[in-house]
mmCIF file of N, CA and C in Angstrom:
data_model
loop_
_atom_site.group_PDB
_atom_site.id
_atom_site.type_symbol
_atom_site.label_atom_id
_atom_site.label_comp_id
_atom_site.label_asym_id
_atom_site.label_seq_id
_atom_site.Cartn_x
_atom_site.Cartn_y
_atom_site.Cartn_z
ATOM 1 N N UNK A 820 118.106 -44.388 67.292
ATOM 2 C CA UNK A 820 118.129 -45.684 66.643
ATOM 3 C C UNK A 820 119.528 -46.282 66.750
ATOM 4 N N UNK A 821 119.983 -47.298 66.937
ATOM 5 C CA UNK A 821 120.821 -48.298 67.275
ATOM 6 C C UNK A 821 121.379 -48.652 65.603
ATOM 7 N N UNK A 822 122.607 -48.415 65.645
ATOM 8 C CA UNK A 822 123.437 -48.447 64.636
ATOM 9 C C UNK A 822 123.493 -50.048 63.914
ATOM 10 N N UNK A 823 123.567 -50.288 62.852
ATOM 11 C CA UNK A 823 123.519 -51.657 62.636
ATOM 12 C C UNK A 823 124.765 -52.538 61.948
ATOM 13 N N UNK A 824 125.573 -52.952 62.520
ATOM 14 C CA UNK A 824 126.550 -53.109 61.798
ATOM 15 C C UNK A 824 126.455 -54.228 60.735
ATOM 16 N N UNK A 825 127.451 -54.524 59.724
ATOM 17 C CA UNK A 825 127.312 -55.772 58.724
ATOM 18 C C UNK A 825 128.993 -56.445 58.753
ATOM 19 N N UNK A 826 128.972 -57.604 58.641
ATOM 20 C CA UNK A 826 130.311 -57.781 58.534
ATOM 21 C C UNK A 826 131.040 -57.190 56.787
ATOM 22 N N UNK A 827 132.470 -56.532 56.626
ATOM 23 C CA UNK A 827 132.763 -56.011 55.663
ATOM 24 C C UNK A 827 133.114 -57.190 54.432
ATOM 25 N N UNK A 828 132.821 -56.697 53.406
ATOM 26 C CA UNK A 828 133.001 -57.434 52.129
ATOM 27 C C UNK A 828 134.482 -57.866 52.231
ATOM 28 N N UNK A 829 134.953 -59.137 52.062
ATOM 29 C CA UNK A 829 136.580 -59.735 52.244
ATOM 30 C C UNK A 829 136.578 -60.916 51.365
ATOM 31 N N UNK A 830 137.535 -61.178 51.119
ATOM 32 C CA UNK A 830 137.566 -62.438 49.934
ATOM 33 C C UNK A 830 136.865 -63.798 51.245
ATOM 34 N N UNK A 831 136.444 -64.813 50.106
ATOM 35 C CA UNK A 831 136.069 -65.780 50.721
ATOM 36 C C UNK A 831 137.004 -66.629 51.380
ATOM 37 N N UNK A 832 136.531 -67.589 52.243
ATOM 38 C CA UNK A 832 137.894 -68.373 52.790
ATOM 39 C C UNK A 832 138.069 -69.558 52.070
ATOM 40 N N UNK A 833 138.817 -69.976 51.985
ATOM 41 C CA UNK A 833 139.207 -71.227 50.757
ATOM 42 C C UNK A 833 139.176 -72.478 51.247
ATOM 43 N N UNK A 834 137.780 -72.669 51.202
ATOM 44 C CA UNK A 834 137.693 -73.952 52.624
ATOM 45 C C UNK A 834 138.074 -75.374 52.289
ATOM 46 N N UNK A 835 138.679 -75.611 50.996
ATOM 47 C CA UNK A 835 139.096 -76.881 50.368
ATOM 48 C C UNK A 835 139.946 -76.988 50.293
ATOM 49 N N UNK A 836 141.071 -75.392 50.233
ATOM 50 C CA UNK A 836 142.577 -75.385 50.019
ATOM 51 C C UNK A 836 143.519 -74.899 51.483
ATOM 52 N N UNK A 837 142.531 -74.563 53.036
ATOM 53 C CA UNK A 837 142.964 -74.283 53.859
ATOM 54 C C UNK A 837 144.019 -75.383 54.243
ATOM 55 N N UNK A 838 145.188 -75.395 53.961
ATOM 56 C CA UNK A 838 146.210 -76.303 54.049
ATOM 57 C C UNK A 838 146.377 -75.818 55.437
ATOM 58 N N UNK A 839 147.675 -76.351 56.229
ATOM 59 C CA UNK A 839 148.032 -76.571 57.886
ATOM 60 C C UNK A 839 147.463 -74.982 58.512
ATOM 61 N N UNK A 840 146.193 -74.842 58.377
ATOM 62 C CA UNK A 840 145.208 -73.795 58.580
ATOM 63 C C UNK A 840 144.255 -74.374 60.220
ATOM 64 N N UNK A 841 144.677 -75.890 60.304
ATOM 65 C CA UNK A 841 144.002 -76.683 61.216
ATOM 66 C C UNK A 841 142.751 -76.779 60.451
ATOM 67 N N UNK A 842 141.357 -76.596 60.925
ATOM 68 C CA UNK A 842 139.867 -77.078 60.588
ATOM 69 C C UNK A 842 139.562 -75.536 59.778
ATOM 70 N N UNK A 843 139.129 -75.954 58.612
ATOM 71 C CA UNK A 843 139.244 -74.671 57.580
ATOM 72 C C UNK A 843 137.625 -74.293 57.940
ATOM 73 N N UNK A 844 136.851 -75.236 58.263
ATOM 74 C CA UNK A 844 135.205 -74.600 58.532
ATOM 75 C C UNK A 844 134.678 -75.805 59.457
ATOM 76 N N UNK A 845 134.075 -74.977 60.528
ATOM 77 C CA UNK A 845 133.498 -76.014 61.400
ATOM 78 C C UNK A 845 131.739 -75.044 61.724
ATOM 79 N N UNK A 846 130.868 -75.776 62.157
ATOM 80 C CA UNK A 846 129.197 -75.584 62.052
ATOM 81 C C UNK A 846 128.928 -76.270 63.611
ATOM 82 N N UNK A 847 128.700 -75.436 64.436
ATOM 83 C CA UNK A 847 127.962 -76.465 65.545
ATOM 84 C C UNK A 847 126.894 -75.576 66.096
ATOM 85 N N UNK A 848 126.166 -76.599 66.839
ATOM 86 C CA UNK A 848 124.555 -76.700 66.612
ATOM 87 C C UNK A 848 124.590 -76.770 68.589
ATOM 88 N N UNK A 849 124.318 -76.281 69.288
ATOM 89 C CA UNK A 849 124.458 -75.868 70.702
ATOM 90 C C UNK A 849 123.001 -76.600 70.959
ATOM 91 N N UNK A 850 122.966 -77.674 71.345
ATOM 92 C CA UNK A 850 121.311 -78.790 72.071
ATOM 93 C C UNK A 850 120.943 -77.553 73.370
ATOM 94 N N UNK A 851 119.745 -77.762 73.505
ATOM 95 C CA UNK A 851 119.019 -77.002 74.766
ATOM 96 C C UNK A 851 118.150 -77.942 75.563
ATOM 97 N N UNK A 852 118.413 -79.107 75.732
ATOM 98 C CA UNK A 852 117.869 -80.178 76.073
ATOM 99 C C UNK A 852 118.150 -80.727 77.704
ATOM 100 N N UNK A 853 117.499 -80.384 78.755
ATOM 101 C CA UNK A 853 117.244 -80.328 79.582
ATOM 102 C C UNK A 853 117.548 -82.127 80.190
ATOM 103 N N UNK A 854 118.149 -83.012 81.304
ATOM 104 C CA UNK A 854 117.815 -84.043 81.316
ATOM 105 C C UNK A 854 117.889 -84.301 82.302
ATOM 106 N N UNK A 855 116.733 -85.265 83.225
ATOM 107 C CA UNK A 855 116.829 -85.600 84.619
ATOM 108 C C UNK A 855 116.857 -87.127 84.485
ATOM 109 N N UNK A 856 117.312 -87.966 85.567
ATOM 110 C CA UNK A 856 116.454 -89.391 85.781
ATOM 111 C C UNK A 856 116.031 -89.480 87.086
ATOM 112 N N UNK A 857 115.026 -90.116 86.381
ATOM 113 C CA UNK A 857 113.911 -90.312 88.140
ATOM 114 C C UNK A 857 114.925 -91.383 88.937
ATOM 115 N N UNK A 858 114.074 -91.846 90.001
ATOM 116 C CA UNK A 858 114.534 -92.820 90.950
ATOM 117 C C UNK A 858 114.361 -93.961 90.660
ATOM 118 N N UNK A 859 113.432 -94.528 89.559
ATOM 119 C CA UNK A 859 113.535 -95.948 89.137
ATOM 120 C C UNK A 859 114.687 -95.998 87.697
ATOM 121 N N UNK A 860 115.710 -94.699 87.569
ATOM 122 C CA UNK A 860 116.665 -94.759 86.551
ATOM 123 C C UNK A 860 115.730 -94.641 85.121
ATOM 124 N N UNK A 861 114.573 -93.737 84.719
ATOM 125 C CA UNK A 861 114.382 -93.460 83.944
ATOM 126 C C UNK A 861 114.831 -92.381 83.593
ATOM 127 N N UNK A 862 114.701 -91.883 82.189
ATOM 128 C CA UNK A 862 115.372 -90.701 81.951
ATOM 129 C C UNK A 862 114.463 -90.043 81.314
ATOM 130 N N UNK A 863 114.220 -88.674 81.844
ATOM 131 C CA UNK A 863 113.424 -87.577 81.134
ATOM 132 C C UNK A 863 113.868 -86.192 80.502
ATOM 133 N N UNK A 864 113.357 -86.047 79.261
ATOM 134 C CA UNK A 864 114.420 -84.853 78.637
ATOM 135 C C UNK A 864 113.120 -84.198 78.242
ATOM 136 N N UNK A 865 113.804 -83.089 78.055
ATOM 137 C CA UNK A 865 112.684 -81.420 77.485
ATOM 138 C C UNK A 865 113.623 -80.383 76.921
ATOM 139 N N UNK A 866 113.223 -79.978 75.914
ATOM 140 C CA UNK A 866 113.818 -78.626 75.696
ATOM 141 C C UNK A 866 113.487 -77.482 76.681
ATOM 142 N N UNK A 867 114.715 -77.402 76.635
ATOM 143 C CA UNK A 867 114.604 -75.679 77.805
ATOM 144 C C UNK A 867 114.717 -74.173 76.879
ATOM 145 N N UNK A 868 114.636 -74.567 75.596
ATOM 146 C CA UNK A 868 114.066 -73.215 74.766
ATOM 147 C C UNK A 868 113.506 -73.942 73.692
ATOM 148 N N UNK A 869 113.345 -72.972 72.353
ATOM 149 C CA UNK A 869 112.762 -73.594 71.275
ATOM 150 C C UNK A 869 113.678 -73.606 70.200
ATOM 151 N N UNK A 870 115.262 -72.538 70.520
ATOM 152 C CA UNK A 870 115.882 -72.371 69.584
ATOM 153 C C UNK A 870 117.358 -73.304 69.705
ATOM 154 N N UNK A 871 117.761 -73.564 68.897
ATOM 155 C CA UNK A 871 119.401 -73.698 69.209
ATOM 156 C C UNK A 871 120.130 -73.213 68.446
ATOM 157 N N UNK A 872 121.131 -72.858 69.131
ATOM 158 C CA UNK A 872 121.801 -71.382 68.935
ATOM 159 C C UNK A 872 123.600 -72.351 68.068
ATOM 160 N N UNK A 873 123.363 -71.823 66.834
ATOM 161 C CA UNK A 873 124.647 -72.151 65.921
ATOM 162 C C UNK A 873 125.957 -71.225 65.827
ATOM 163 N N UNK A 874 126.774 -71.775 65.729
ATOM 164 C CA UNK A 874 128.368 -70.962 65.678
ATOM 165 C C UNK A 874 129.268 -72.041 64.167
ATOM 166 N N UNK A 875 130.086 -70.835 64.060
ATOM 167 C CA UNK A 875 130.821 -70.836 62.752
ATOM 168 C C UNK A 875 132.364 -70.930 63.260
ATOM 169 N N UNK A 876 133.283 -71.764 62.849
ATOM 170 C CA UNK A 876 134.390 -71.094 62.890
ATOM 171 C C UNK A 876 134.904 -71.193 61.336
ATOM 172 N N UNK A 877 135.534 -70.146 60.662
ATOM 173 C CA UNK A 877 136.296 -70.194 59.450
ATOM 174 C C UNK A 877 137.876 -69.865 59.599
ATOM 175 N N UNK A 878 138.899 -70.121 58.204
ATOM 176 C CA UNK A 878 139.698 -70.335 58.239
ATOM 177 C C UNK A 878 140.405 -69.451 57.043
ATOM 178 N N UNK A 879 141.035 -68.273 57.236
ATOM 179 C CA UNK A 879 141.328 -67.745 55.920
ATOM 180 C C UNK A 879 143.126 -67.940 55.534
ATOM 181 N N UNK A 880 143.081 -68.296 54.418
ATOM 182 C CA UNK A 880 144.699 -68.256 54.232
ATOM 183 C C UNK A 880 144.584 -67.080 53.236
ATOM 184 N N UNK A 881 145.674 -66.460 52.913
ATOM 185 C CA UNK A 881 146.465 -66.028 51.674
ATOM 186 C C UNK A 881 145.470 -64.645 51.643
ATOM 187 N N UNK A 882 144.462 -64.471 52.721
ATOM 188 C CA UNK A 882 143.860 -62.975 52.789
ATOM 189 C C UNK A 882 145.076 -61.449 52.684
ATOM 190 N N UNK A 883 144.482 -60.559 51.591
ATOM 191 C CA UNK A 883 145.363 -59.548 51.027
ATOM 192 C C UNK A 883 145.091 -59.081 52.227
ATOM 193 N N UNK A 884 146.582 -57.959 52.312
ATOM 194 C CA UNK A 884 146.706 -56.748 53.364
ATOM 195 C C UNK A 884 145.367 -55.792 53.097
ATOM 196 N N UNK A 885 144.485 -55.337 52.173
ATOM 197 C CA UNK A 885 143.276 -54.614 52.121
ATOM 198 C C UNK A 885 142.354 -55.266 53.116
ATOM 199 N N UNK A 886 142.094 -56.685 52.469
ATOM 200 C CA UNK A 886 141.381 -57.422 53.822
ATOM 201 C C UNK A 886 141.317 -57.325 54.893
ATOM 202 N N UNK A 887 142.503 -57.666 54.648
ATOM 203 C CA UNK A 887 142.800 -57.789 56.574
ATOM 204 C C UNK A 887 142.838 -56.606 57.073
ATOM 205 N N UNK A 888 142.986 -55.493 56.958
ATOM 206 C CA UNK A 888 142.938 -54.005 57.343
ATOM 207 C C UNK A 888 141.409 -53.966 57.673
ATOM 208 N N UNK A 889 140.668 -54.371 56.751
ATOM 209 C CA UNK A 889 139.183 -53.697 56.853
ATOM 210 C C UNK A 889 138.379 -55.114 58.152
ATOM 211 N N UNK A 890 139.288 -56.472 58.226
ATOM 212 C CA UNK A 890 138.463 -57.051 59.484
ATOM 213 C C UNK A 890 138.901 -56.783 60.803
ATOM 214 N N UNK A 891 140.273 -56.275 60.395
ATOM 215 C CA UNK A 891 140.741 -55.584 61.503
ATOM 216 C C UNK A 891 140.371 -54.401 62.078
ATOM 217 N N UNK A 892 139.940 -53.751 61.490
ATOM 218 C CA UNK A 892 139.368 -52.560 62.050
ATOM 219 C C UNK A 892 137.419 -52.621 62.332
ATOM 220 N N UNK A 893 137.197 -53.544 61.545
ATOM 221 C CA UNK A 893 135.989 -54.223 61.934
ATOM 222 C C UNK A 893 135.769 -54.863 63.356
ATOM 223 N N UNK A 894 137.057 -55.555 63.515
ATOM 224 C CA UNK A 894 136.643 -56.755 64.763
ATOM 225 C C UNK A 894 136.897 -55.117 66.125
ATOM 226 N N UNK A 895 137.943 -54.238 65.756
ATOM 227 C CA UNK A 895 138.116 -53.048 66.774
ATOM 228 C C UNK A 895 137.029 -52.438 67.159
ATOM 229 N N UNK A 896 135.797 -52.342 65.954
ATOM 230 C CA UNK A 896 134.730 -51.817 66.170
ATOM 231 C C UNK A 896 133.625 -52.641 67.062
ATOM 232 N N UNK A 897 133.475 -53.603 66.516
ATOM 233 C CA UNK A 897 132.262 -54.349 67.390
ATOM 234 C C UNK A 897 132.995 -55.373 68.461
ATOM 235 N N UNK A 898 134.182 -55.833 68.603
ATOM 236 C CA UNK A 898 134.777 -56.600 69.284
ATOM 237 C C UNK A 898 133.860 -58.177 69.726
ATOM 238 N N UNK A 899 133.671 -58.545 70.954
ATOM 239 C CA UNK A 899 133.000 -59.470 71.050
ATOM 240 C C UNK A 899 131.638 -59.438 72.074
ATOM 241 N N UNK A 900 131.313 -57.768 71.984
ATOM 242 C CA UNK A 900 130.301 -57.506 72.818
ATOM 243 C C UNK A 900 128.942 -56.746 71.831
ATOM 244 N N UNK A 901 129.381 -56.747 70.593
ATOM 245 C CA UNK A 901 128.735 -55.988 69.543
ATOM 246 C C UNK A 901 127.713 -56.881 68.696
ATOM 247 N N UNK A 902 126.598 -57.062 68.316
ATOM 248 C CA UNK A 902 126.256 -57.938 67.124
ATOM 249 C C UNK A 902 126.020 -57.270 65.617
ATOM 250 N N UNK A 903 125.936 -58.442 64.793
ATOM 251 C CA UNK A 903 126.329 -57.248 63.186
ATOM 252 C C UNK A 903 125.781 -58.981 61.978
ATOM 253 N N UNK A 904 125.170 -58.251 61.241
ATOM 254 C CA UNK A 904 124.623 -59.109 60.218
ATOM 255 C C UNK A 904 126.072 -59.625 59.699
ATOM 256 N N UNK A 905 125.836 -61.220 59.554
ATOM 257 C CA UNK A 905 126.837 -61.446 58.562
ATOM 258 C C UNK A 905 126.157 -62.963 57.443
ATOM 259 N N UNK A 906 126.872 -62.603 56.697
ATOM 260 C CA UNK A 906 126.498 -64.161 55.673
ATOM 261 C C UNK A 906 127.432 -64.956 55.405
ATOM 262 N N UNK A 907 126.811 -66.561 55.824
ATOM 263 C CA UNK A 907 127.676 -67.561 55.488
ATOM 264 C C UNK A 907 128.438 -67.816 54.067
ATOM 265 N N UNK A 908 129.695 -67.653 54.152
ATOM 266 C CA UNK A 908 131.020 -67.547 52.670
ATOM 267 C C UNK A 908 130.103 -68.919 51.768
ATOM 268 N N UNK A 909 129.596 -69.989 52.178
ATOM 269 C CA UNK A 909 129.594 -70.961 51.256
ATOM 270 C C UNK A 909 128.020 -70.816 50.367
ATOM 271 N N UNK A 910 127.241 -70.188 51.767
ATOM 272 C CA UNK A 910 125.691 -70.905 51.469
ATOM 273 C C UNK A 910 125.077 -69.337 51.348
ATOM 274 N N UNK A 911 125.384 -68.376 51.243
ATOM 275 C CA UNK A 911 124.860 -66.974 51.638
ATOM 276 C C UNK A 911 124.160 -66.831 52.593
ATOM 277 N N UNK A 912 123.338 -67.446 53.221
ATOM 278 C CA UNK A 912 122.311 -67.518 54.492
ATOM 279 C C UNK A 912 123.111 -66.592 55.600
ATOM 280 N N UNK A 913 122.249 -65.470 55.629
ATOM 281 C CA UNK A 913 122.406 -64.736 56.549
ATOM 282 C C UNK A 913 121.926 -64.565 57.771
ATOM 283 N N UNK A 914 122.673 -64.452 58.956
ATOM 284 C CA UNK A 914 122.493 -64.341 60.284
ATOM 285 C C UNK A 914 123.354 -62.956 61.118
ATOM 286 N N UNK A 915 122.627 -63.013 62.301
ATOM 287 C CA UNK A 915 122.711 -61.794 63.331
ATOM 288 C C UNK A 915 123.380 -62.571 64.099
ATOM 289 N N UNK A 916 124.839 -62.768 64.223
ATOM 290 C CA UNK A 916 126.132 -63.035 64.923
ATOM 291 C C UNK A 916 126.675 -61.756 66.062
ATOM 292 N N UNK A 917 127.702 -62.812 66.719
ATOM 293 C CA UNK A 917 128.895 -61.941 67.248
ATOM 294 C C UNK A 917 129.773 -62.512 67.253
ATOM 295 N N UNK A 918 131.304 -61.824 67.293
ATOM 296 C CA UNK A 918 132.627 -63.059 67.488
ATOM 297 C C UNK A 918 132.701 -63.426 68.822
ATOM 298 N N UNK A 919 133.379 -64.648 68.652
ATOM 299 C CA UNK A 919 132.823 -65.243 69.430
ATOM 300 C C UNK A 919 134.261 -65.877 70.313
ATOM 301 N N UNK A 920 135.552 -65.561 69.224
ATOM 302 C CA UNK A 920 136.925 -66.132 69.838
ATOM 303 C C UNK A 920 138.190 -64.527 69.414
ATOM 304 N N UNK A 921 139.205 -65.328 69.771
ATOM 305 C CA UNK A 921 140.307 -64.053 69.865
ATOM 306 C C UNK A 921 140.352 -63.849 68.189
ATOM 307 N N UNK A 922 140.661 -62.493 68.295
ATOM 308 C CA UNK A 922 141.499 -61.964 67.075
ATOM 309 C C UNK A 922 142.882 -62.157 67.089
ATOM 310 N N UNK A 923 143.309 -63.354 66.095
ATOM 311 C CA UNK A 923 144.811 -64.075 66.421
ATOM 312 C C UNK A 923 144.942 -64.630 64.656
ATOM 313 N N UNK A 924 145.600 -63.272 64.034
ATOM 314 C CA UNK A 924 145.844 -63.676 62.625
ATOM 315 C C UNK A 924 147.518 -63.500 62.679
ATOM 316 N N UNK A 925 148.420 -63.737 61.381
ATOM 317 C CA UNK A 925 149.824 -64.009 61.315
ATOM 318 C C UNK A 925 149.594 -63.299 59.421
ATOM 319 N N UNK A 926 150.957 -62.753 59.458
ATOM 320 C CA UNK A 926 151.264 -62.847 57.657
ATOM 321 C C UNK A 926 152.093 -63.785 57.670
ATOM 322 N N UNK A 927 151.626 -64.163 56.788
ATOM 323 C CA UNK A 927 152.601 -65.012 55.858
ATOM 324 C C UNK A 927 153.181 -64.697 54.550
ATOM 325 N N UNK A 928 154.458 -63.830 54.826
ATOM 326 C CA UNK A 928 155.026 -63.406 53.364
ATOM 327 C C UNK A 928 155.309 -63.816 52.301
ATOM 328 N N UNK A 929 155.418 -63.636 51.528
ATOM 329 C CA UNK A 929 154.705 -62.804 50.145
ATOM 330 C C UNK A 929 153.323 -63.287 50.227
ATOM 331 N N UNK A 930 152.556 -64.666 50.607
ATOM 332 C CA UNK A 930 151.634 -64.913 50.448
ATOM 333 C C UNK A 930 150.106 -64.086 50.703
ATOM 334 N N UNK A 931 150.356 -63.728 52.340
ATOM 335 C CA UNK A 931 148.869 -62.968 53.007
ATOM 336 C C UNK A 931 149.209 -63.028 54.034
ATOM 337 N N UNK A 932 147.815 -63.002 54.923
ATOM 338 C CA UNK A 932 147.099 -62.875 56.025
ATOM 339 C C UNK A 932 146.607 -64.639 56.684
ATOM 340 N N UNK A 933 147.100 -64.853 57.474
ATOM 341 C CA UNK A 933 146.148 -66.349 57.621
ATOM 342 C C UNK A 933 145.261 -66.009 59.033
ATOM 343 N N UNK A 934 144.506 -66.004 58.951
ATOM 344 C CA UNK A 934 143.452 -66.615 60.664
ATOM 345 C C UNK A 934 142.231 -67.082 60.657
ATOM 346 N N UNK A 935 141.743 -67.181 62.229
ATOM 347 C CA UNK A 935 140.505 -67.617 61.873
ATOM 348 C C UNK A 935 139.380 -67.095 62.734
ATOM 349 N N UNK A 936 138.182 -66.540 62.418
ATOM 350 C CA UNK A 936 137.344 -65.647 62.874
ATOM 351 C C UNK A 936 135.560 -67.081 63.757
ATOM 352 N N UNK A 937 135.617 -66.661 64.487
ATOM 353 C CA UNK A 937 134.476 -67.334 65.161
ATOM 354 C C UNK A 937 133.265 -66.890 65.095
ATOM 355 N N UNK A 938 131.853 -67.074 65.006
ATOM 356 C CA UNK A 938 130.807 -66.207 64.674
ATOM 357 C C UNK A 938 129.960 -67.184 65.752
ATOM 358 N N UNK A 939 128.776 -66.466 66.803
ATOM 359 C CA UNK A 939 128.133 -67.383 66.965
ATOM 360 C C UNK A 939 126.699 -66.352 66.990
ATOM 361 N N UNK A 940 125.819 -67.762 66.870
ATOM 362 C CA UNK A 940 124.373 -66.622 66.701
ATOM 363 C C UNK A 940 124.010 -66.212 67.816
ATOM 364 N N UNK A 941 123.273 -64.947 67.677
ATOM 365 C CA UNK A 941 122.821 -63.907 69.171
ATOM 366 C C UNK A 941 121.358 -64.290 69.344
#
């Protein structure tokens, strides 16, 4: 049986107070929409699946050194070839993700941990 990973319990990201964090939460929605035009310049579209496939990016500031230890050794484990249940910080709605961008966090002393983690659905 195939191991199942979950993303680890970490404080939430502070998506109202992500100050020069750049875009503290972004949601996009990937179209599967197929489009040709004929020869009299009409245009014909179709979906080329049934699903469309969503991605997350979040934004954490002021994340404790515990945190960040445990996504760090998280992202080592599944990297960006792994998938692993995770739930959205705002709405709980849970999905079967993978990361999806670099692991590129900074401390910021005395404060934390700042970065930002990418999720997209599998």
């Amino acid at each position: 049986m195939a191991e199942k990973y979950v993303f680890p319990t970490i404080q939430k990201p502070k998506i109202p107070y992500a100050s020069n964090a750049g875009d503290s939460y972004k949601e996009s929605i990937q179209d599967s929409t197929i489009t040709t035009t004929s020869d009299a310049n009409y245009k014909h579209t179709r979906p080329r699946t049934t699903r469309m496939i969503h991605s997350w990016t979040y934004v954490w500031t002021a994340l404790s050194k515990d945190d960040y230890k445990k996504i760090k050794a998280f992202w080592e484990q599944v990297g960006t070839f792994q998938s692993f249940e995770w739930a959205e910080p705002d709405t709980g709605g849970k999905h079967i993700v993978r990361f999806s961008g670099t692991f590129e966090w900074q401390e910021n002393y005395p404060i934390g941990y700042q970065g930002k983690l990418t999720f997209e659905e599998v």
